[in-house]
Every structure is written in C-alpha cells, then in structure tokens.
CSV table of C-alpha atoms in Angstrom, one decimal:
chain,number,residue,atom,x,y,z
J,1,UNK,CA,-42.9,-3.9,11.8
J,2,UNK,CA,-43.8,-0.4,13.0
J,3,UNK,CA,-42.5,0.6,16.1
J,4,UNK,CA,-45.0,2.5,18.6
J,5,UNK,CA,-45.0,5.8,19.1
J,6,UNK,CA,-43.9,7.8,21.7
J,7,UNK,CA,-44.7,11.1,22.6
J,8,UNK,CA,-42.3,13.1,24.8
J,9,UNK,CA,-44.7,16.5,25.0
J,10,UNK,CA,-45.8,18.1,28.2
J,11,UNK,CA,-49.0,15.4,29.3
J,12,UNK,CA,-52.0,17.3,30.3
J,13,UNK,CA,-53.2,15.8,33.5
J,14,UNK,CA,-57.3,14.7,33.5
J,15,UNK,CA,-57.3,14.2,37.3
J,16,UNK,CA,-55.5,15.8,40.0
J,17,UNK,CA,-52.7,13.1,41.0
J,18,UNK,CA,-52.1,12.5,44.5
J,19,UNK,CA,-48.5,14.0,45.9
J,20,UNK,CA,-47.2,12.9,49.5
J,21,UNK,CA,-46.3,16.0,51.3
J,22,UNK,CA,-42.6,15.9,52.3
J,23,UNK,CA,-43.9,16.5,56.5
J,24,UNK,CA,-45.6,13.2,55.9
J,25,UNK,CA,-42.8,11.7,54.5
J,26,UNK,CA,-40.3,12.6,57.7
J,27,UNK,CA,-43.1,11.9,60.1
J,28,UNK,CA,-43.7,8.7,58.1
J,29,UNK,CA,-40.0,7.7,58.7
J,30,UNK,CA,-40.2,9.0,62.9
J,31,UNK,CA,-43.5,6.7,63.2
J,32,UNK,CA,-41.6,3.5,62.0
J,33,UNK,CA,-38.1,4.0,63.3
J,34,UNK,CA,-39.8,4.7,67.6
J,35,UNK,CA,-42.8,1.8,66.3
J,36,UNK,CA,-39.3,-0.4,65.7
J,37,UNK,CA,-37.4,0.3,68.8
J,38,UNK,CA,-40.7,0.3,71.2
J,39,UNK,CA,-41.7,-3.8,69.5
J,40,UNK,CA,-37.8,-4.9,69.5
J,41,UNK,CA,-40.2,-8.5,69.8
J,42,UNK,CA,-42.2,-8.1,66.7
J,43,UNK,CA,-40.2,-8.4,63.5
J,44,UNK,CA,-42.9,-6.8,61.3
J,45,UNK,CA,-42.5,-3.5,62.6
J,46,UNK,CA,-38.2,-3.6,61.7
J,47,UNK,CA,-39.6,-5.3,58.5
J,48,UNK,CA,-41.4,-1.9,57.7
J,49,UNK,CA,-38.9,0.3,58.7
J,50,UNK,CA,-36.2,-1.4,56.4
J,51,UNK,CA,-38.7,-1.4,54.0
J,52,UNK,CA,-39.5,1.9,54.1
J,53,UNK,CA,-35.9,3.1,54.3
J,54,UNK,CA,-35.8,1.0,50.8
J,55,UNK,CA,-37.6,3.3,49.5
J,56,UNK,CA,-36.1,6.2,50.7
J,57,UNK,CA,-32.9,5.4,49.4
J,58,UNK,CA,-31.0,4.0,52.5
J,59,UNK,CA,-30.1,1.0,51.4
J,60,UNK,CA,-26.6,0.8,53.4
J,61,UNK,CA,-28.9,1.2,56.6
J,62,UNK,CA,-32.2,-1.2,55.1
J,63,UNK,CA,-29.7,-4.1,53.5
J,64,UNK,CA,-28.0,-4.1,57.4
J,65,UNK,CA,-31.4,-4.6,59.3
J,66,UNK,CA,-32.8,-7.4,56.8
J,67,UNK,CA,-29.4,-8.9,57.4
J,68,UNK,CA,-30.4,-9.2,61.1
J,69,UNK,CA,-34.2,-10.2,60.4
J,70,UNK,CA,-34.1,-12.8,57.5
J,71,UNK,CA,-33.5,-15.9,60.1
J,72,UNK,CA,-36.0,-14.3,62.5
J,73,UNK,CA,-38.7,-16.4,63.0
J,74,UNK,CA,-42.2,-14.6,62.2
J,75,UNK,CA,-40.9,-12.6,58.8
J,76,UNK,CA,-43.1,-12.1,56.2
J,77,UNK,CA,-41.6,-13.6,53.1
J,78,UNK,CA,-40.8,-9.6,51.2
J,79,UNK,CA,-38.2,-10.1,53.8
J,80,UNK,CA,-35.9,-12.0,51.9
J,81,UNK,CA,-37.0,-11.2,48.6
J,82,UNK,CA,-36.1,-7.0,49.8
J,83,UNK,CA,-32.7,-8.2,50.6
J,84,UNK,CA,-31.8,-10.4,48.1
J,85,UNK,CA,-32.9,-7.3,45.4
J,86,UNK,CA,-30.6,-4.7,47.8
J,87,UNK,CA,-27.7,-7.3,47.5
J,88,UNK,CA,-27.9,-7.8,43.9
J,89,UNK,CA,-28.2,-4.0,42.8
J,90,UNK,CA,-25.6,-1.7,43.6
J,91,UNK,CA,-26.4,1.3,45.8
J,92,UNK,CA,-26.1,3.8,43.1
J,93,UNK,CA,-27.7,6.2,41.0
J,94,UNK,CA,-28.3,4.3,38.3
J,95,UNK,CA,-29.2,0.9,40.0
J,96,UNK,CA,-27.4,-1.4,37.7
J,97,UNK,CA,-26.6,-4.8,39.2
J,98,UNK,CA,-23.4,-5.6,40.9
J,99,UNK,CA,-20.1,-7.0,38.3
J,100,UNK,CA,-19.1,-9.2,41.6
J,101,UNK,CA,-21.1,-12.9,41.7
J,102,UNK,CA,-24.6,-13.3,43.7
J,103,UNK,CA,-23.5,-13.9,47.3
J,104,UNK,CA,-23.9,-17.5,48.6
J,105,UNK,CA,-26.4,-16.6,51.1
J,106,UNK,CA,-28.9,-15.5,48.2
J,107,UNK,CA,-30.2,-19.1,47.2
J,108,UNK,CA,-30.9,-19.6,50.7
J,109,UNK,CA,-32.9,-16.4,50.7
J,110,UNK,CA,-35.0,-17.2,48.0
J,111,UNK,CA,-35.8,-20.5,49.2
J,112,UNK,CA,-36.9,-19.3,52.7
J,113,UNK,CA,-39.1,-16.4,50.2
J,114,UNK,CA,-40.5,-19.4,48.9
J,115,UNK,CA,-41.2,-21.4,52.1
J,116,UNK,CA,-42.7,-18.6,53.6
J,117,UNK,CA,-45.2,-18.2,50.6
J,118,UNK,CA,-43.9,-15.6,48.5
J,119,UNK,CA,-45.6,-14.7,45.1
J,120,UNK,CA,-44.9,-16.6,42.3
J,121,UNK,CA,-43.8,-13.5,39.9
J,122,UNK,CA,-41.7,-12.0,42.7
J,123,UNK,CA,-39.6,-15.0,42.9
J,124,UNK,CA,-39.2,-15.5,39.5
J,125,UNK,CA,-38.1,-11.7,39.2
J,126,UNK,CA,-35.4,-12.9,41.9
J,127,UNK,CA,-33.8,-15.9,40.3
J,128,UNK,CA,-34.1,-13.4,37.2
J,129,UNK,CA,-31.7,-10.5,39.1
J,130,UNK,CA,-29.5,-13.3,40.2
J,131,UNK,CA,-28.8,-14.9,37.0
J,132,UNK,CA,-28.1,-11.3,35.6
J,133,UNK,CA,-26.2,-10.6,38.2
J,134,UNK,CA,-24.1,-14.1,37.7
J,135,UNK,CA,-23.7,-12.7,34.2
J,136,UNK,CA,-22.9,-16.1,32.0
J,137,UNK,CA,-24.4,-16.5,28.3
J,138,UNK,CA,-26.6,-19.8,30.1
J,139,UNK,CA,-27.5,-17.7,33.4
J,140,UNK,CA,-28.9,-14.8,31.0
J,141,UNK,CA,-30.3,-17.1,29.0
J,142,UNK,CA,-32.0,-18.6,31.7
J,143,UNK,CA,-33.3,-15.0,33.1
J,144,UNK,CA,-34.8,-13.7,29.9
J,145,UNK,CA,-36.8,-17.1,29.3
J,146,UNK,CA,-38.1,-16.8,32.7
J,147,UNK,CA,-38.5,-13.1,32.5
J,148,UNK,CA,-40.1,-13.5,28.8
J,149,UNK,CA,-42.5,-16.3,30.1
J,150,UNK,CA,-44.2,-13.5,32.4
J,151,UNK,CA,-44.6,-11.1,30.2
J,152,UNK,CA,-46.5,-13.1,28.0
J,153,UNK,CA,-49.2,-13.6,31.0
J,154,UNK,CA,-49.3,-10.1,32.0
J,155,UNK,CA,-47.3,-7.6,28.9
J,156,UNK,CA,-48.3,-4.6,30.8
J,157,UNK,CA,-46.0,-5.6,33.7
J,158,UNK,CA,-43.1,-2.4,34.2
J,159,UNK,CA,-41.4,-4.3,36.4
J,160,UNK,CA,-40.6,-7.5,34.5
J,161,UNK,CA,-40.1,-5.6,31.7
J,162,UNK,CA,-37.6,-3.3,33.0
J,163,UNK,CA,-35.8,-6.2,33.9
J,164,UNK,CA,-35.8,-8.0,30.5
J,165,UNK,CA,-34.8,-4.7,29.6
J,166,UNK,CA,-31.6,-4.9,31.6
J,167,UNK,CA,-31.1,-8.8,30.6
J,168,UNK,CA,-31.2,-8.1,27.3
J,169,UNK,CA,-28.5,-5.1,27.4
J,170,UNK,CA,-26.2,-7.8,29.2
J,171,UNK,CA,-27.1,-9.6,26.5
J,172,UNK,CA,-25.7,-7.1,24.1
J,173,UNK,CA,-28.8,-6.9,21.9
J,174,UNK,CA,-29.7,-3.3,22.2
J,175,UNK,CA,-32.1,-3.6,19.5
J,176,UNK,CA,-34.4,-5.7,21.6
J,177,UNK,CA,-33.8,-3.8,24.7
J,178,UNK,CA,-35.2,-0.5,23.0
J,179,UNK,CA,-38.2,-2.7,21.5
J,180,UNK,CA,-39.2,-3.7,24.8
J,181,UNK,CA,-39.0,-0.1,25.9
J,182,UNK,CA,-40.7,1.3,23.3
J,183,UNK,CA,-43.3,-1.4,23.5
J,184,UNK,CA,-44.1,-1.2,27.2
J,185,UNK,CA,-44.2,2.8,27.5
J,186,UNK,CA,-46.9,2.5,25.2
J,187,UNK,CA,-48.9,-0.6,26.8
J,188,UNK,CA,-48.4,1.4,30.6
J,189,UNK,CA,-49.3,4.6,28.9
J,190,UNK,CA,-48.4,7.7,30.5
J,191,UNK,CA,-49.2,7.1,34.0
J,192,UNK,CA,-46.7,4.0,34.4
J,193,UNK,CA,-43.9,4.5,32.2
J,194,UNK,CA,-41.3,6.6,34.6
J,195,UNK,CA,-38.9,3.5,35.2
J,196,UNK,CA,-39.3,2.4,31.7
J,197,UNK,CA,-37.6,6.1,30.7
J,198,UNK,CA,-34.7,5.4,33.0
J,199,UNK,CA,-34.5,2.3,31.0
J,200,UNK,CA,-33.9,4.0,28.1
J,201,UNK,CA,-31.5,7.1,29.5
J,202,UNK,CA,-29.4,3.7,30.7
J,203,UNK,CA,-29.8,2.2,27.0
J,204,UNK,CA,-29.0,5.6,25.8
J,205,UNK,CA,-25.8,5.9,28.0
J,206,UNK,CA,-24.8,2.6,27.0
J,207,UNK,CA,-24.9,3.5,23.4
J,208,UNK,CA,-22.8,6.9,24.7
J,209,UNK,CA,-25.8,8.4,23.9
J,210,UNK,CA,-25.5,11.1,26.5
J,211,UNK,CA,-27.3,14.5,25.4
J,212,UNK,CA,-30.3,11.9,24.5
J,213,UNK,CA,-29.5,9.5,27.6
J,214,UNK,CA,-30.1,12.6,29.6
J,215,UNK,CA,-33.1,13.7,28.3
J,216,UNK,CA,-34.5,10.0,28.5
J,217,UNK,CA,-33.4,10.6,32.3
J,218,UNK,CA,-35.4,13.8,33.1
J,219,UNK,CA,-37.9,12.1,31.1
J,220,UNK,CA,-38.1,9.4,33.9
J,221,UNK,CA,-37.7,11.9,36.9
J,222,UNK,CA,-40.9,13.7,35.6
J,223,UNK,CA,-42.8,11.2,34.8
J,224,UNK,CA,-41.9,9.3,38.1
J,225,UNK,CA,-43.3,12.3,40.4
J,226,UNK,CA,-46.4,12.2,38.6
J,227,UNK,CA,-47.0,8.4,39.5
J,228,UNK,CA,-45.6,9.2,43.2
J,229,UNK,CA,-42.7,6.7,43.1
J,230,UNK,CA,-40.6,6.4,45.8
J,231,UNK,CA,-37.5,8.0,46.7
J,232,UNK,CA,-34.9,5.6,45.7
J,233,UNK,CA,-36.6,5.7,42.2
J,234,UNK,CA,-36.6,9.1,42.1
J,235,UNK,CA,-32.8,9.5,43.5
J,236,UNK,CA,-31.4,6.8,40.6
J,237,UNK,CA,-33.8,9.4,37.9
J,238,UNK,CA,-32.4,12.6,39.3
J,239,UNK,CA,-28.2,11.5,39.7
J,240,UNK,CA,-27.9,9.6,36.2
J,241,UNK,CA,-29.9,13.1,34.9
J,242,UNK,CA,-27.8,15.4,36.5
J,243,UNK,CA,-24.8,13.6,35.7
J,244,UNK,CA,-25.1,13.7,32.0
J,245,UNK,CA,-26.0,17.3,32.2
J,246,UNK,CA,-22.8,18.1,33.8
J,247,UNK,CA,-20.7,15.8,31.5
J,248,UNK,CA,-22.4,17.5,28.7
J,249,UNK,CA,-22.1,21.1,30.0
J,250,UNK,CA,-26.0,21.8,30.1
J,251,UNK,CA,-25.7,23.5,33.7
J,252,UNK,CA,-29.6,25.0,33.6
J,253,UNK,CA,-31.0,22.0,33.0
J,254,UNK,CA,-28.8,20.1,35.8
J,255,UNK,CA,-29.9,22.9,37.6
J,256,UNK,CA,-33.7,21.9,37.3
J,257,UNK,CA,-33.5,18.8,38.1
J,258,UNK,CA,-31.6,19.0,41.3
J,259,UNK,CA,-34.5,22.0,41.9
J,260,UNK,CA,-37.1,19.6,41.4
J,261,UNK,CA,-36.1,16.7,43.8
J,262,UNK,CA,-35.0,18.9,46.4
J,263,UNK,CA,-38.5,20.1,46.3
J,264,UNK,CA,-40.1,16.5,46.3
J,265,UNK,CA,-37.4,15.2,49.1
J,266,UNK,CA,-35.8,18.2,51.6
J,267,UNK,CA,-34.8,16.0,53.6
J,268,UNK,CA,-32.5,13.7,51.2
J,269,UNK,CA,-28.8,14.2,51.6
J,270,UNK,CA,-28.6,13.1,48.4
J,271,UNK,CA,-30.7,15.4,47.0
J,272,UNK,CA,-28.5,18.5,48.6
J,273,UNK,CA,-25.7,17.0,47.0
J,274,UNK,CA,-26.5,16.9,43.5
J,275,UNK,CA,-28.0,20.6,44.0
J,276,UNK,CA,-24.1,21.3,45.7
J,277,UNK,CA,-22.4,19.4,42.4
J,278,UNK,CA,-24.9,21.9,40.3
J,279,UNK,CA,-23.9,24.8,41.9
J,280,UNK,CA,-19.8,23.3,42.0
J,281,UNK,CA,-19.8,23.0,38.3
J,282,UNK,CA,-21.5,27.3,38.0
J,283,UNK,CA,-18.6,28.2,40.0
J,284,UNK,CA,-21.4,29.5,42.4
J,285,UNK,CA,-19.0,28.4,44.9
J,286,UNK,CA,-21.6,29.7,48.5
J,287,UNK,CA,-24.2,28.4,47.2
J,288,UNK,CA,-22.4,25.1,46.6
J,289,UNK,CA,-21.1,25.2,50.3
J,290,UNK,CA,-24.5,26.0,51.5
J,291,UNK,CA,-25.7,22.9,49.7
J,292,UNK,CA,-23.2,20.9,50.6
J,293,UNK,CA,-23.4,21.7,54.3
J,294,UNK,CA,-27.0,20.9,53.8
J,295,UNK,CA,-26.2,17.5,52.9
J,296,UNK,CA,-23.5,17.1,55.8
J,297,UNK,CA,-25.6,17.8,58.0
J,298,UNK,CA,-28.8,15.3,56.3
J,299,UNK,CA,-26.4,12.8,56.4
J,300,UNK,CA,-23.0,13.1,58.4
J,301,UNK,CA,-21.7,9.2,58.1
J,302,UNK,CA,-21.8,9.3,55.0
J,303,UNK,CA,-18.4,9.8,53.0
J,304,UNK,CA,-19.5,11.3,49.4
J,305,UNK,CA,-20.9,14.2,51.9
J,306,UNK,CA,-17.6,15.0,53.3
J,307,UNK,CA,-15.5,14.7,49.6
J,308,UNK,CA,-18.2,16.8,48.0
J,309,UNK,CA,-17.2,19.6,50.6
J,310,UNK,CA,-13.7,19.3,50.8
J,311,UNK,CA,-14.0,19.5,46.7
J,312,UNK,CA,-15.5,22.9,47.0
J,313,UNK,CA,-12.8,23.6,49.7
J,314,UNK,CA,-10.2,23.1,46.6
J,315,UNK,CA,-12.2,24.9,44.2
J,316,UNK,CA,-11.8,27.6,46.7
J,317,UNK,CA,-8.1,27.3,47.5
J,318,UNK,CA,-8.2,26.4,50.4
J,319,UNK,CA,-6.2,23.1,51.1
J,320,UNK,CA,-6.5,22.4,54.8
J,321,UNK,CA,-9.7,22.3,54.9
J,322,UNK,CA,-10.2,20.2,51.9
J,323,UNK,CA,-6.9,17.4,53.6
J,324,UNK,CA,-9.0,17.7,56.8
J,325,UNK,CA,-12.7,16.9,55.4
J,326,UNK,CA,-10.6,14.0,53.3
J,327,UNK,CA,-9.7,12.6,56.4
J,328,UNK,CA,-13.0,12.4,57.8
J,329,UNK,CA,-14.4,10.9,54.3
J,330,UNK,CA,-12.1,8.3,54.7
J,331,UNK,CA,-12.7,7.0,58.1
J,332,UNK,CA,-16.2,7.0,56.8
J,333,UNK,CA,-15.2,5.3,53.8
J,334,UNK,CA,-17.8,2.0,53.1
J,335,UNK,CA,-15.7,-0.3,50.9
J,336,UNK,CA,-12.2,-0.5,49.5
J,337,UNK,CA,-13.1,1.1,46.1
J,338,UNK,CA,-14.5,4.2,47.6
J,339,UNK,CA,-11.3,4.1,50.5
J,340,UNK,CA,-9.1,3.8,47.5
J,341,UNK,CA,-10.7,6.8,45.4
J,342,UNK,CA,-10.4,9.0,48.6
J,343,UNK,CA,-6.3,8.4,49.4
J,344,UNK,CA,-5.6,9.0,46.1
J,345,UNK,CA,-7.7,12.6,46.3
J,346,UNK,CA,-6.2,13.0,49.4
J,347,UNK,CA,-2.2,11.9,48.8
J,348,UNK,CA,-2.4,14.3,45.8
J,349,UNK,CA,-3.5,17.6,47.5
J,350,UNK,CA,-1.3,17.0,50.3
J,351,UNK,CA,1.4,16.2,48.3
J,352,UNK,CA,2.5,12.8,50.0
C-alpha cells in the first residue's frame, strides 16, 4: 500500500495566522498569578494559573500547585487529568514518559477526573499514558487498543495519535509508528501536524537517525509557531532540535532555532539557555555568558541555569568561578539524578 505523501517545502500561508505577542504572554502570566493570590478561596483561579504555567513550561511549579488542589473541593475535573499527564511525562525536552511506574496516587486521580465529569476521550488518553508509562507487553497492549478504538471514531485526532505513536515505539514496531505518522500529517494537513513532526524527529532519534531526527525536529518547531502552540510544545521542539544540531556539528542551524524561540518566548529561561549552549559550542564564549546570564536571571532556582554558566566559566579557564556556580547548582539540585550529575562535575574540577 502506498504511503502518503509528505511535503517538507516552505508552505505558503492563504490567511494571516494569528501570533500572541510575547507582552501578552507575560501580562497573561502577571493577571493569573495576582487573580490566584487575591481568590486564595476559589480554586478555579489556581486551576488556571497551573494550567497556564503548563503551558509555559513550568511544570516543577504547575505539578506542585495541582498537588495542593486535586482534593480541593470545587475543581473542575482538567484538574486531575493536568496532573496525572505532568506526573506521567518527564519534564524534558523531549516529553517522553517516565521509565519509573505510574505513582499510586494516579488511579485515584483519574477516578476523581471521572466523578467530576471529565470527557470521555481525555480519560481514555490517561489510562492510555499510564499503561505506557507502566510499560508491560499487557499494559501496552491495553493502551494501543484503547488508543486505536478512538482513532477509528475521529482519525484526524493529533493527540491520540501522537500517543499511539509513542505506544507503538514502546512496542518496538517502528514500522507502524512512522505509518501512523505519515498517515495523520496528511489527514491534519499542514495547519495541525507540528506535534506529529516531533513524533517523527523522536522516531527518527530512536532509529539514531539524527541529521534526519533533527530536521523532523525543526520541522515541528516551525510548524508548531504557525498553529500557535504553546510554550512547552514549542520548548520540547526547540531542545530535541538544537540538541541534534550540536551532536551533529550543524552549529548555524542550532543557531536558528534557538533565534527563533527566543523571539516567540523572551522571557523563557529555557529559551536563553539553548541560545547560551549555541553560542558554548561557537566558542563565542560573551555571547554565551550573556545568554547564560540571561537565563540566570529568567530563572535563578533553577539548577541547569547555574551548570550552564559555570560550564562557560571552564571553557574560559576560570575554575573558581565554575566550583562556586557548582555549588549553587547543587543546592538547587531537584532530584538525586541531577544532584549526582552535578558532584561528579564538581568533584572533578576541584580535584577532590
């Protein structure tokens, strides 16, 4: 059987598309967070900040508040449903779920989801992510039936597809995986098929792919602008991209990339640190500081900020700098992998 076509040329655009101004986005972010602490009563107005931060890419900061709102009485049922999807998907660039078990808390979650009236699909989309995330031959099973069921209702659906997508790479049966990709970029058609790309790119990389897996990623990042995505989707595009850029020693186009999201999201710390690990890589050590201390100063609790600069302190030669901004990144340090990762960085430069 033929496989679909798909076309990877510039698209010319018919319409103007709509683009949210970066000012709207930081007063968008200032309305919720003083809505939030002036209704400390009202649990939909903490329900939209964490939300919102979702979306932004703070999902540290959202998982915490849901944490603190799913037994609330009054939540609307995307409460639990938000979490339980934060929980099961690591907080990284490439979104892949976590290797650890779902928690015990998430079947409790889901149920109060469904008490609370949730939509059908959404639910099924969350037993899906937890039996991928349990990770058995029966749980994955289970999650492409389920997953497979809805897309025969609605084949046009990115987001149950993406998933199948994912199920069926746990699966090990890339061959289907890149059908279903092929086959729902062209049913969503240009306007709808960013995450669909990333899909790929992570197919791709999985394959060790990576001069295609990254061009499948930029792929995504462009196309995900155009359809205004939001942040987080944008952030997982734009890291797996520039990643495989710098692993395959294409510096201008890492360059671009980092460029282009910095321009969508100025105020992502994230952001400034992929343009600093650009920058890092073309020895353009200032520029990389600058970048770097951009990000710092975006977001100053978190650790990667402090490595990236004590990196370009090394880079530099200068090795107290570098042991002192270690020392910070590993008070700041989140979990024992990352604390791990940082002594070892920091036992070796300062020769202990």
């Amino acid at each position: 059987r033929r496989r679909p076509r798909v076309d990877l040329r510039p698209r010319t655009r018919s319409a103007p598309r709509r683009i949210e101004a970066p000012e709207g986005s930081r007063n968008a972010l200032d309305w919720f967070e003083q809505a939030a602490a002036t209704n400390p009563k009202l649990p939909r107005y903490r329900e939209a900040l964490a939300r919102h931060l979702a979306e932004l890419g703070q999902r540290g900061r959202a998982e915490a508040m849901l944490r603190e709102l799913v037994d609330e009485p009054g939540i609307t049922a995307d409460t639990p449903l938000i979490l339980a999807d934060l929980v099961l998907t690591a907080a990284a660039g490439t979104s892949r779920a976590r290797v650890a078990p779902p928690p015990p808390e998430l079947a409790g979650w889901i149920s109060t989801a469904e008490a609370l009236g949730a939509d059908p699909a959404a639910l099924d989309r969350s037993r899906a992510r937890a039996d991928l995330a349990l990770g058995t031959a029966a749980s994955l099973r289970a999650a492409q039936l389920r997953l497979e069921r809805r897309l025969e209702q609605d084949p046009a659906d990115v987001e149950n597809r993406v998933l199948l997508v994912r199920v069926r790479m746990a699966q090990r049966d890339d061959e289907a995986a890149e059908a279903l990709v092929r086959t729902g970029i062209y049913l969503a058609g240009p306007g709808s098929s960013g995450r669909l790309f990333l899909a790929w790119a992570q197919l791709e990389l999985r394959q060790r792919n990576r001069k295609q897996a990254a061009l499948h990623a930029r792929a995504a990042l462009r196309r995900l602008l155009d359809e205004n995505r939001p942040s987080a989707e944008l952030l997982d595009a734009a890291s797996l991209a520039v990643t495989l850029f710098l692993k395959t020693e294409q510096l201008t186009l890492a360059g671009w990339v980092a460029h282009d999201l910095i321009k969508r999201l100025p105020d992502s710390d994230h952001a400034w640190r992929l343009e600093a690990r650009t920058q890092l890589e073309s020895s353009e050590l200032p520029k990389a500081r600058r970048a770097a201390a951009k990000a710092l100063e975006l977001g100053p609790e978190d650790p990667e900020n402090h490595e990236l600069l004590a990196q370009i302190a090394l880079r530099a030669g200068d090795r107290k700098t570098a042991v002192a901004t270690l020392t910070q990144a590993l008070a700041l340090a989140r979990d024992d992998d990352e604390r791990a990762r940082i002594s070892d960085l920091l036992r070796r430069i300062s020769g202990q």
